[in-house]
Every structure is written in C-alpha cells, then in structure tokens.
C-alpha cells in the first residue's frame, strides 16, 4: 500500500478513490502504529477537525477562521498522538490523505520527524501536482461539499498557491496548505497555458535575479538566495528575514546608485586634475592599457567570440587592415602563430568594425606602438598556454 | 601572472563577463574625450571645475554607451538619446526659462517619490528602464552594472595615475 501511496501522483482518479478508501481503513485499523505524522495530522486537531467537520454546515466561518490561522492548527497539535480518527470518514480529510502520500509512505517514522516530513510534503506535493494535473480536478467531485463553496475554494486557491510557493522557499511555513484541501485541488490549473507562461516568466526572472546577485558584490548569497523569489503575492515578505529590510532589489539599487556616485566623484577628481602642459595622450593610453591588460589577463586567454576586428589608421609600423570576421576560438590560437605580432595587439584593442557599431571607427594613433610592442612580446608565450 | 582559466565559459543566458575588449573600448573612448576636456581652452579658462566635471561625467557615460555598441543594448540607446537630448536642450534653453522648468520638474518628482517601489526605482536608475518589462529590465540592469563597474575602474585607474 505504501508504494502505491507514493505513486499516487501518477494514478488515475479511480485508483485514487480506491486508494483513499484503503488508506483510511489501513490507518484506522492500527491506531498505535499511527504515531506517524500523517495520522497525527489527522488525529491531532480534534478541535480543528471538528471545525472542519462542521465546515460544510457553516460555509463561511471556517474558511475565514482557518485562513486566519494557517499554520497553528496542525503544527501545534502535532504533538498529539494518533487517535481521534473518527472524522476520517469526512471526505474533506480524505482528500488530504491522498495528498500526503509522503506521510502514508513513512508510517513508521516518529513524530519528531513529522515536521521534516511536512516540509518534504510540499515538494512531493508540487511534483504530484505537476504529474496529476487532471487528477485534482477530477477528485473534486469526490468531495461532498464541493458544491457548497467553490468561490471560497478559489479564494483559498490563491492563498494556497501563494502558501505553496512560500513553502517551496521557506520550509517553516509548510502547514499552510494542510487545511486547504480544495485549494490544492485547484492548483492543477498549473497546466494552463497562462500559468505555464507565468511560471516560465517567473523562472526567467528568478534566474536573472540570481545573476544580478552574483554581480552585485554586496549581496551575501547564502542569506539572500533563498529569500528572493518573485512570487506574485509576496515579493517583499522574505526581505524581512535578512538583517535589516534590504531585499535583493534594494541591494542592486544601492549598488547602482553607489556606482553612479563613484562616477560623479571620479569625474570631479579628474576635473580637478590640472592638465599638464606636457600632457601626453600616448602615455595615458599606454599606461591605461597596460594596467587594464595586466588586470584582465586571465580573462584574455579565453578565446571569446571575436567580434569583427578592424585595424585602421596610420600606424607607424603596420599599415595593414586586419579583418577577423568572427574568428572561431581555436582559429584564434592558430592565428597567433601567423600574426604573432598583430593579434595580441588586436586582442588588446578590439576596434569596432562598422558592422558591430554604427559609430565611426576610432583610428589608432601612433601612440599605441611602443608600450604595446612590449606587451606584444610578453603576450604570446602566455597566451599560448 | 596568475594562472589562467583556459575554459572559463560564460553561461549562455546571462550577459558575458566584461571582456577585455569592453574595458579597452571604454578606456579608449573615455581617454579621448577626457583629453578633449583637458585640452579644451574654453573649459580650462572658465575655471569651472564643476563644468569640467559635468563634461567629464557626460563623456564617461557616452563612452560607456558607445563602447557597448549602441544598438545592442537598450540602455545604451536610451542613454545616448538622453545625452543628446540634454545637449540639445542645453543649447536651446540656456538663455531661456530653464530655471522655471527645473523647478517644476523637481516638484513633481518629489511628489511621486513616495509611491515608487523597488522595481520603479530600478527603472529610474537604469536608462531606458521605464519602457521595459521586469524580465528585460533585470537583464539590462545586469549588463548596465557590468559596464558601469568597468567604467568606474577605468576612471579610477586614470585618476590614480594622475592624481597628485
């Protein structure tokens, strides 16, 4: 039975129903065995179960009440042992029995690990949701009081979706979905094109946020990685977990602002520099290039996709026009042997070809020569490593 | 030198790390415009450090935008458009009621400021961010941050070299 419980996700609704009945009977039979989380979940909240039992009769109140206390009912009562399974016959609680296939499979575990299982539960839940997309919708009719509050289901569906996603991120608030049987049923709408597109969009956004986190040096990834997830209802709630209230977005904004401030400060500084009389473009650029090249050296060895490189200008030594039209990386290495002299220089100064940018190509000036010659002699042996 | 990573592949979806070409592109353009500012008699004689600073800042942003390859990135296009628009506006409105215009804008900005959210702030910071959806905005932001960091490094090295 337990394997079937675990494979619940793939079963049809008929199998689901049969499984449910089997499961309930099995669970009812050995109450002492069911010191596990599953029966604890069902058994514990006698008060809550009674509330749920009465929920069909009072459509409005329990929905509000339970939504008000999402986690407490189940978690607080988890300490209670198995028992009070009288309401197992309630169809409302039958469906969560189906959902908690994890618990069914782990009957022999102790209660101490129940919270962990509860954390595992939404993950498997999400899997089961992906797999059995049509299933929850079909199992809806099995719930007797379905007809009574479809609108409430939809409301709770949104909360369930939000809570489900929250649970994916924060395992602390897992039990939110537990009371919402119907919610999870509706979540089968994940196969809607809209939901799929939304999910894809959200995944894209999350991926980009992670990249941004890596770019921004201030972000401590461990602290913030798990907290950023662009979920519709609660974008900023995770931010409170970090020290202070800065979310990843705020960190990025601060970083961009600090960079812009640095640009301003540096421009002031550069404006204050007295342009010397013997001001030399060569020396500036040469020195600049040297420092840039040296600092960037490891990355230069990467045979990146080489843009069209065109060398123009009245150079003292080379009056040639080199055109590397999207050199494939291996070729670049080979080219080195032939154009040993020029290629490193081109690698240093990749001139914009007209194809790349619409801007006029900057002519190389004569001041490139001497420092770059030095660099050229240095470069090749290292680059060919 | 430090041991090279022979195959440091850049992951496909994100923008590639600032290649040496980007840095040198930025450096080249910026140095050129910087030289212009430094050798410009008009700016030097007017004694306006602030004016020069502003010109240098404009030069920095324009060199950054141009080095990227203006058409490839939305932020570079927007940045260049903004700079050109500002240049035109400066010419035309210098003698006109620019003060009044500035005051009006500042007032409206202050009023709106309280309502902006995180992504709106980001939109304001990144050039051209207002017209993008969040997904593109984040991508543009990451590239913009890269280029901005590179520009800052370039300026820093130049300033270090020439500071007294």
mmCIF file of C-alpha atoms in Angstrom, chain A residues 56-379:
data_model
loop_
_atom_site.group_PDB
_atom_site.id
_atom_site.type_symbol
_atom_site.label_atom_id
_atom_site.label_comp_id
_atom_site.label_asym_id
_atom_site.label_seq_id
_atom_site.Cartn_x
_atom_site.Cartn_y
_atom_site.Cartn_z
ATOM 1 C CA UNK A 56 -19.794 22.125 5.481
ATOM 2 C CA UNK A 57 -22.578 23.286 7.669
ATOM 3 C CA UNK A 58 -21.140 26.675 8.175
ATOM 4 C CA UNK A 59 -19.631 27.613 4.883
ATOM 5 C CA UNK A 60 -18.377 30.988 5.778
ATOM 6 C CA UNK A 61 -16.877 30.835 9.192
ATOM 7 C CA UNK A 62 -14.351 28.052 8.953
ATOM 8 C CA UNK A 63 -12.956 29.409 5.785
ATOM 9 C CA UNK A 64 -12.262 32.634 7.489
ATOM 10 C CA UNK A 65 -11.164 31.075 10.713
ATOM 11 C CA UNK A 66 -8.822 28.590 9.224
ATOM 12 C CA UNK A 67 -7.356 31.059 6.873
ATOM 13 C CA UNK A 68 -6.654 33.198 9.819
ATOM 14 C CA UNK A 69 -4.568 30.531 11.476
ATOM 15 C CA UNK A 70 -2.819 28.791 8.727
ATOM 16 C CA UNK A 71 -0.036 27.034 10.483
ATOM 17 C CA UNK A 72 -1.106 26.785 14.029
ATOM 18 C CA UNK A 73 -3.832 24.199 13.821
ATOM 19 C CA UNK A 74 -1.674 21.477 12.545
ATOM 20 C CA UNK A 75 1.650 22.293 13.918
ATOM 21 C CA UNK A 76 0.529 22.940 17.409
ATOM 22 C CA UNK A 77 -1.345 19.766 17.609
ATOM 23 C CA UNK A 78 1.305 17.668 16.071
ATOM 24 C CA UNK A 79 2.271 16.604 19.494
ATOM 25 C CA UNK A 80 -0.893 14.649 19.927
ATOM 26 C CA UNK A 81 -0.563 11.051 19.133
ATOM 27 C CA UNK A 82 -2.675 9.146 16.791
ATOM 28 C CA UNK A 83 -6.202 8.813 17.795
ATOM 29 C CA UNK A 84 -9.441 10.525 17.218
ATOM 30 C CA UNK A 85 -9.767 9.198 13.820
ATOM 31 C CA UNK A 86 -13.466 9.432 13.971
ATOM 32 C CA UNK A 87 -13.643 12.036 11.340
ATOM 33 C CA UNK A 88 -11.608 10.063 8.923
ATOM 34 C CA UNK A 89 -14.764 9.396 7.149
ATOM 35 C CA UNK A 90 -15.084 13.006 6.385
ATOM 36 C CA UNK A 91 -14.448 13.461 2.765
ATOM 37 C CA UNK A 92 -12.655 16.692 3.380
ATOM 38 C CA UNK A 93 -9.992 14.966 5.331
ATOM 39 C CA UNK A 94 -9.977 12.078 2.945
ATOM 40 C CA UNK A 95 -8.512 14.162 0.225
ATOM 41 C CA UNK A 96 -5.587 15.387 2.275
ATOM 42 C CA UNK A 97 -4.959 11.767 2.983
ATOM 43 C CA UNK A 98 -4.436 11.340 -0.657
ATOM 44 C CA UNK A 99 -2.215 14.351 -0.860
ATOM 45 C CA UNK A 100 0.048 13.352 1.914
ATOM 46 C CA UNK A 101 1.403 10.394 0.126
ATOM 47 C CA UNK A 102 4.682 11.104 1.779
ATOM 48 C CA UNK A 103 3.230 10.508 5.149
ATOM 49 C CA UNK A 104 1.497 7.415 4.064
ATOM 50 C CA UNK A 105 4.739 6.042 2.927
ATOM 51 C CA UNK A 106 6.548 6.890 6.069
ATOM 52 C CA UNK A 107 4.309 5.465 8.612
ATOM 53 C CA UNK A 108 6.918 4.125 10.881
ATOM 54 C CA UNK A 109 8.743 7.325 11.405
ATOM 55 C CA UNK A 110 8.425 9.024 14.660
ATOM 56 C CA UNK A 111 6.665 12.179 15.291
ATOM 57 C CA UNK A 112 9.837 14.084 15.728
ATOM 58 C CA UNK A 113 10.485 13.946 12.080
ATOM 59 C CA UNK A 114 6.996 14.898 11.263
ATOM 60 C CA UNK A 115 7.880 18.481 10.728
ATOM 61 C CA UNK A 116 10.545 17.436 8.340
ATOM 62 C CA UNK A 117 8.108 15.309 6.504
ATOM 63 C CA UNK A 118 5.750 18.126 6.411
ATOM 64 C CA UNK A 119 8.496 20.070 4.770
ATOM 65 C CA UNK A 120 9.078 17.314 2.315
ATOM 66 C CA UNK A 121 5.443 17.160 1.713
ATOM 67 C CA UNK A 122 5.025 20.283 -0.340
ATOM 68 C CA UNK A 123 7.872 19.264 -2.552
ATOM 69 C CA UNK A 124 6.292 15.989 -3.357
ATOM 70 C CA UNK A 125 3.089 17.825 -3.498
ATOM 71 C CA UNK A 126 4.400 20.040 -6.163
ATOM 72 C CA UNK A 127 5.587 17.009 -8.038
ATOM 73 C CA UNK A 128 2.281 15.337 -7.666
ATOM 74 C CA UNK A 129 0.658 18.470 -8.800
ATOM 75 C CA UNK A 130 2.736 18.586 -11.872
ATOM 76 C CA UNK A 131 2.082 14.985 -12.589
ATOM 77 C CA UNK A 132 -1.510 14.674 -11.759
ATOM 78 C CA UNK A 133 -2.769 17.779 -13.262
ATOM 79 C CA UNK A 134 -6.118 16.492 -14.174
ATOM 80 C CA UNK A 135 -6.436 14.410 -11.128
ATOM 81 C CA UNK A 136 -7.227 17.020 -8.571
ATOM 82 C CA UNK A 137 -9.849 18.478 -10.738
ATOM 83 C CA UNK A 138 -11.460 15.148 -11.097
ATOM 84 C CA UNK A 139 -11.190 14.349 -7.467
ATOM 85 C CA UNK A 140 -13.089 17.445 -6.666
ATOM 86 C CA UNK A 141 -16.395 15.791 -7.183
ATOM 87 C CA UNK A 142 -15.394 13.247 -4.616
ATOM 88 C CA UNK A 143 -15.532 15.904 -2.029
ATOM 89 C CA UNK A 144 -19.079 16.092 -0.923
ATOM 90 C CA UNK A 145 -19.255 19.655 -0.022
ATOM 91 C CA UNK A 146 -17.650 20.845 -3.146
ATOM 92 C CA UNK A 147 -20.724 22.455 -4.377
ATOM 93 C CA UNK A 148 -21.061 24.462 -1.274
ATOM 94 C CA UNK A 149 -18.187 26.797 -1.615
ATOM 95 C CA UNK A 150 -16.456 26.888 -4.927
ATOM 96 C CA UNK A 151 -15.825 30.590 -4.562
ATOM 97 C CA UNK A 152 -14.092 30.040 -1.272
ATOM 98 C CA UNK A 153 -12.034 27.404 -2.898
ATOM 99 C CA UNK A 154 -10.854 29.846 -5.434
ATOM 100 C CA UNK A 155 -10.011 32.356 -2.801
ATOM 101 C CA UNK A 156 -8.130 29.830 -0.837
ATOM 102 C CA UNK A 157 -6.597 28.592 -4.006
ATOM 103 C CA UNK A 158 -4.762 31.820 -4.392
ATOM 104 C CA UNK A 159 -3.665 31.679 -0.805
ATOM 105 C CA UNK A 160 -2.732 28.095 -1.300
ATOM 106 C CA UNK A 161 -0.727 28.926 -4.354
ATOM 107 C CA UNK A 162 0.992 31.638 -2.502
ATOM 108 C CA UNK A 163 1.485 29.492 0.506
ATOM 109 C CA UNK A 164 2.634 26.618 -1.621
ATOM 110 C CA UNK A 165 5.235 28.730 -3.214
ATOM 111 C CA UNK A 166 6.155 30.123 0.116
ATOM 112 C CA UNK A 167 6.635 26.618 1.314
ATOM 113 C CA UNK A 168 8.948 25.928 -1.518
ATOM 114 C CA UNK A 169 11.073 28.753 -0.353
ATOM 115 C CA UNK A 170 10.659 28.631 3.350
ATOM 116 C CA UNK A 171 10.058 25.273 4.815
ATOM 117 C CA UNK A 172 8.968 26.828 8.026
ATOM 118 C CA UNK A 173 5.501 27.674 6.890
ATOM 119 C CA UNK A 174 4.652 24.423 5.320
ATOM 120 C CA UNK A 175 1.477 23.538 7.044
ATOM 121 C CA UNK A 176 -0.400 26.308 5.384
ATOM 122 C CA UNK A 177 -1.728 24.030 2.750
ATOM 123 C CA UNK A 178 -2.859 21.374 5.114
ATOM 124 C CA UNK A 179 -6.303 22.600 5.875
ATOM 125 C CA UNK A 180 -6.933 23.684 2.326
ATOM 126 C CA UNK A 181 -7.977 20.569 0.665
ATOM 127 C CA UNK A 182 -9.807 22.207 -2.124
ATOM 128 C CA UNK A 183 -7.043 24.625 -2.791
ATOM 129 C CA UNK A 184 -4.660 22.013 -3.824
ATOM 130 C CA UNK A 185 -7.262 20.561 -5.990
ATOM 131 C CA UNK A 186 -7.476 23.674 -7.980
ATOM 132 C CA UNK A 187 -3.774 24.039 -8.255
ATOM 133 C CA UNK A 188 -3.940 21.518 -11.029
ATOM 134 C CA UNK A 189 -4.504 24.501 -13.188
ATOM 135 C CA UNK A 190 -0.779 24.714 -13.397
ATOM 136 C CA UNK A 191 -1.093 23.174 -16.780
ATOM 137 C CA UNK A 192 -2.968 26.134 -18.096
ATOM 138 C CA UNK A 193 -1.095 27.923 -20.733
ATOM 139 C CA UNK A 194 -1.397 31.056 -18.695
ATOM 140 C CA UNK A 195 0.004 29.501 -15.588
ATOM 141 C CA UNK A 196 2.738 27.821 -17.523
ATOM 142 C CA UNK A 197 3.702 31.032 -19.178
ATOM 143 C CA UNK A 198 3.616 32.772 -15.867
ATOM 144 C CA UNK A 199 5.723 30.111 -14.314
ATOM 145 C CA UNK A 200 8.215 30.287 -17.148
ATOM 146 C CA UNK A 201 8.326 34.019 -16.817
ATOM 147 C CA UNK A 202 8.880 33.780 -13.132
ATOM 148 C CA UNK A 203 11.646 31.276 -13.619
ATOM 149 C CA UNK A 204 13.339 33.602 -16.043
ATOM 150 C CA UNK A 205 13.075 36.467 -13.673
ATOM 151 C CA UNK A 206 14.432 34.411 -10.823
ATOM 152 C CA UNK A 207 17.363 33.280 -12.892
ATOM 153 C CA UNK A 208 18.192 36.845 -13.776
ATOM 154 C CA UNK A 209 17.886 37.901 -10.213
ATOM 155 C CA UNK A 210 20.388 35.271 -9.226
ATOM 156 C CA UNK A 211 22.797 36.523 -11.820
ATOM 157 C CA UNK A 212 22.361 40.016 -10.577
ATOM 158 C CA UNK A 213 23.071 38.814 -7.105
ATOM 159 C CA UNK A 214 26.345 37.435 -8.282
ATOM 160 C CA UNK A 215 27.190 40.663 -9.988
ATOM 161 C CA UNK A 216 26.447 42.845 -7.055
ATOM 162 C CA UNK A 217 29.209 42.283 -4.583
ATOM 163 C CA UNK A 218 27.243 43.355 -1.584
ATOM 164 C CA UNK A 219 24.797 40.520 -1.694
ATOM 165 C CA UNK A 220 25.587 37.665 0.580
ATOM 166 C CA UNK A 221 24.241 34.826 -1.408
ATOM 167 C CA UNK A 222 23.501 32.442 1.358
ATOM 168 C CA UNK A 223 21.321 34.828 3.156
ATOM 169 C CA UNK A 224 19.529 36.220 0.199
ATOM 170 C CA UNK A 225 19.406 33.399 -2.263
ATOM 171 C CA UNK A 226 16.618 31.560 -0.652
ATOM 172 C CA UNK A 227 14.662 34.639 0.015
ATOM 173 C CA UNK A 228 14.387 36.010 -3.416
ATOM 174 C CA UNK A 229 11.735 34.525 -5.485
ATOM 175 C CA UNK A 230 9.388 36.568 -7.475
ATOM 176 C CA UNK A 231 6.051 35.355 -6.319
ATOM 177 C CA UNK A 232 3.036 37.328 -7.031
ATOM 178 C CA UNK A 233 1.527 37.921 -3.678
ATOM 179 C CA UNK A 234 4.560 38.375 -1.582
ATOM 180 C CA UNK A 235 7.539 39.938 -3.113
ATOM 181 C CA UNK A 236 8.802 41.695 -0.110
ATOM 182 C CA UNK A 237 7.927 39.416 2.697
ATOM 183 C CA UNK A 238 11.142 37.484 2.530
ATOM 184 C CA UNK A 239 13.135 40.610 2.822
ATOM 185 C CA UNK A 240 12.408 40.831 6.463
ATOM 186 C CA UNK A 241 14.382 37.720 7.081
ATOM 187 C CA UNK A 242 17.600 39.429 6.265
ATOM 188 C CA UNK A 243 19.146 41.704 8.745
ATOM 189 C CA UNK A 244 17.527 44.961 8.025
ATOM 190 C CA UNK A 245 14.897 45.204 5.431
ATOM 191 C CA UNK A 246 17.012 45.353 2.306
ATOM 192 C CA UNK A 247 15.913 42.920 -0.311
ATOM 193 C CA UNK A 248 17.990 41.851 -3.206
ATOM 194 C CA UNK A 249 16.401 44.508 -5.315
ATOM 195 C CA UNK A 250 17.344 47.150 -2.832
ATOM 196 C CA UNK A 251 20.869 45.876 -2.801
ATOM 197 C CA UNK A 252 21.025 46.165 -6.537
ATOM 198 C CA UNK A 253 19.595 49.632 -6.451
ATOM 199 C CA UNK A 254 22.080 50.679 -3.830
ATOM 200 C CA UNK A 255 24.891 49.269 -5.834
ATOM 201 C CA UNK A 256 23.836 51.073 -8.981
ATOM 202 C CA UNK A 257 23.474 54.289 -7.051
ATOM 203 C CA UNK A 258 26.864 53.870 -5.474
ATOM 204 C CA UNK A 259 28.422 53.265 -8.867
ATOM 205 C CA UNK A 260 26.817 56.371 -10.237
ATOM 206 C CA UNK A 261 28.032 58.336 -7.265
ATOM 207 C CA UNK A 262 31.504 56.990 -7.831
ATOM 208 C CA UNK A 263 31.352 58.154 -11.412
ATOM 209 C CA UNK A 264 30.453 61.609 -10.242
ATOM 210 C CA UNK A 265 33.188 61.692 -7.668
ATOM 211 C CA UNK A 266 35.754 60.462 -10.097
ATOM 212 C CA UNK A 267 34.696 62.966 -12.670
ATOM 213 C CA UNK A 268 35.121 65.708 -10.105
ATOM 214 C CA UNK A 269 38.503 64.322 -9.297
ATOM 215 C CA UNK A 270 39.506 64.158 -12.887
ATOM 216 C CA UNK A 271 38.251 67.662 -13.459
ATOM 217 C CA UNK A 272 40.399 68.853 -10.626
ATOM 218 C CA UNK A 273 43.475 67.330 -12.132
ATOM 219 C CA UNK A 274 45.489 70.046 -13.702
ATOM 220 C CA UNK A 275 46.063 69.164 -17.269
ATOM 221 C CA UNK A 276 49.752 69.219 -17.550
ATOM 222 C CA UNK A 277 51.439 71.067 -20.252
ATOM 223 C CA UNK A 278 53.389 68.075 -21.379
ATOM 224 C CA UNK A 279 50.227 66.140 -21.408
ATOM 225 C CA UNK A 280 50.627 63.055 -23.427
ATOM 226 C CA UNK A 281 47.868 61.012 -24.876
ATOM 227 C CA UNK A 282 50.298 58.234 -25.547
ATOM 228 C CA UNK A 283 51.316 57.849 -22.014
ATOM 229 C CA UNK A 284 47.822 57.952 -20.709
ATOM 230 C CA UNK A 285 46.536 55.392 -23.002
ATOM 231 C CA UNK A 286 49.558 53.227 -22.816
ATOM 232 C CA UNK A 287 49.579 53.200 -19.088
ATOM 233 C CA UNK A 288 45.886 52.707 -19.027
ATOM 234 C CA UNK A 289 46.119 49.831 -21.382
ATOM 235 C CA UNK A 290 48.905 48.212 -19.531
ATOM 236 C CA UNK A 291 47.079 48.302 -16.280
ATOM 237 C CA UNK A 292 43.921 47.103 -17.891
ATOM 238 C CA UNK A 293 45.625 44.343 -19.705
ATOM 239 C CA UNK A 294 47.505 43.109 -16.733
ATOM 240 C CA UNK A 295 44.485 43.140 -14.551
ATOM 241 C CA UNK A 296 42.437 41.462 -17.149
ATOM 242 C CA UNK A 297 44.939 38.974 -18.185
ATOM 243 C CA UNK A 298 43.326 35.738 -17.090
ATOM 244 C CA UNK A 299 40.210 36.577 -18.960
ATOM 245 C CA UNK A 300 42.070 37.446 -22.062
ATOM 246 C CA UNK A 301 43.211 33.969 -22.564
ATOM 247 C CA UNK A 302 39.659 32.946 -23.099
ATOM 248 C CA UNK A 303 39.061 32.596 -26.747
ATOM 249 C CA UNK A 304 35.925 34.564 -26.750
ATOM 250 C CA UNK A 305 33.820 35.054 -29.734
ATOM 251 C CA UNK A 306 35.835 37.553 -31.511
ATOM 252 C CA UNK A 307 33.971 40.435 -32.992
ATOM 253 C CA UNK A 308 34.941 41.783 -36.309
ATOM 254 C CA UNK A 309 38.176 43.444 -35.695
ATOM 255 C CA UNK A 310 39.437 46.022 -37.995
ATOM 256 C CA UNK A 311 42.591 47.907 -37.606
ATOM 257 C CA UNK A 312 42.682 51.197 -39.321
ATOM 258 C CA UNK A 313 44.778 54.160 -39.124
ATOM 259 C CA UNK A 314 48.136 55.424 -39.844
ATOM 260 C CA UNK A 315 50.172 53.285 -37.707
ATOM 261 C CA UNK A 316 53.861 53.637 -37.905
ATOM 262 C CA UNK A 317 54.568 50.012 -38.147
ATOM 263 C CA UNK A 318 51.515 48.341 -39.570
ATOM 264 C CA UNK A 319 49.665 49.895 -42.366
ATOM 265 C CA UNK A 320 47.587 46.893 -42.806
ATOM 266 C CA UNK A 321 43.980 46.211 -42.408
ATOM 267 C CA UNK A 322 43.232 43.145 -40.458
ATOM 268 C CA UNK A 323 39.877 41.785 -40.625
ATOM 269 C CA UNK A 324 38.978 38.905 -38.406
ATOM 270 C CA UNK A 325 35.496 38.006 -39.273
ATOM 271 C CA UNK A 326 34.140 36.207 -36.255
ATOM 272 C CA UNK A 327 37.091 34.032 -35.622
ATOM 273 C CA UNK A 328 36.206 30.736 -34.085
ATOM 274 C CA UNK A 329 38.098 30.246 -30.883
ATOM 275 C CA UNK A 330 40.521 27.563 -31.979
ATOM 276 C CA UNK A 331 41.458 29.522 -35.015
ATOM 277 C CA UNK A 332 42.403 32.377 -32.842
ATOM 278 C CA UNK A 333 45.120 30.389 -31.273
ATOM 279 C CA UNK A 334 46.416 29.346 -34.627
ATOM 280 C CA UNK A 335 46.282 32.806 -35.950
ATOM 281 C CA UNK A 336 48.702 33.717 -33.327
ATOM 282 C CA UNK A 337 51.468 31.907 -34.984
ATOM 283 C CA UNK A 338 50.936 33.708 -38.188
ATOM 284 C CA UNK A 339 50.122 37.104 -36.953
ATOM 285 C CA UNK A 340 52.077 36.920 -33.865
ATOM 286 C CA UNK A 341 52.813 40.482 -33.976
ATOM 287 C CA UNK A 342 49.456 41.880 -34.552
ATOM 288 C CA UNK A 343 46.982 39.575 -32.988
ATOM 289 C CA UNK A 344 47.818 40.317 -29.410
ATOM 290 C CA UNK A 345 47.537 43.910 -30.207
ATOM 291 C CA UNK A 346 44.192 43.349 -31.735
ATOM 292 C CA UNK A 347 43.206 41.491 -28.704
ATOM 293 C CA UNK A 348 44.135 44.461 -26.662
ATOM 294 C CA UNK A 349 42.391 46.949 -28.758
ATOM 295 C CA UNK A 350 39.424 45.474 -30.405
ATOM 296 C CA UNK A 351 38.286 48.109 -32.687
ATOM 297 C CA UNK A 352 34.697 48.403 -33.502
ATOM 298 C CA UNK A 353 34.078 47.410 -37.001
ATOM 299 C CA UNK A 354 31.284 49.194 -38.769
ATOM 300 C CA UNK A 355 29.282 46.043 -38.650
ATOM 301 C CA UNK A 356 29.224 45.994 -34.918
ATOM 302 C CA UNK A 357 28.534 49.508 -34.036
ATOM 303 C CA UNK A 358 27.180 52.249 -36.053
ATOM 304 C CA UNK A 359 29.827 54.569 -34.853
ATOM 305 C CA UNK A 360 32.876 55.691 -36.705
ATOM 306 C CA UNK A 361 35.831 53.512 -36.165
ATOM 307 C CA UNK A 362 38.368 55.068 -33.934
ATOM 308 C CA UNK A 363 41.551 55.412 -35.765
ATOM 309 C CA UNK A 364 44.511 54.127 -33.990
ATOM 310 C CA UNK A 365 47.007 56.689 -33.259
ATOM 311 C CA UNK A 366 50.696 56.428 -33.285
ATOM 312 C CA UNK A 367 50.922 56.315 -29.591
ATOM 313 C CA UNK A 368 49.987 52.716 -29.419
ATOM 314 C CA UNK A 369 53.229 51.484 -30.586
ATOM 315 C CA UNK A 370 55.928 51.395 -28.037
ATOM 316 C CA UNK A 371 54.168 50.120 -24.931
ATOM 317 C CA UNK A 372 52.152 47.748 -26.959
ATOM 318 C CA UNK A 373 55.199 46.319 -28.563
ATOM 319 C CA UNK A 374 56.408 45.474 -25.161
ATOM 320 C CA UNK A 375 53.130 43.917 -24.411
ATOM 321 C CA UNK A 376 53.101 42.030 -27.635
ATOM 322 C CA UNK A 377 56.347 40.419 -26.834
ATOM 323 C CA UNK A 378 55.054 39.443 -23.477
ATOM 324 C CA UNK A 379 51.681 38.231 -24.564
#
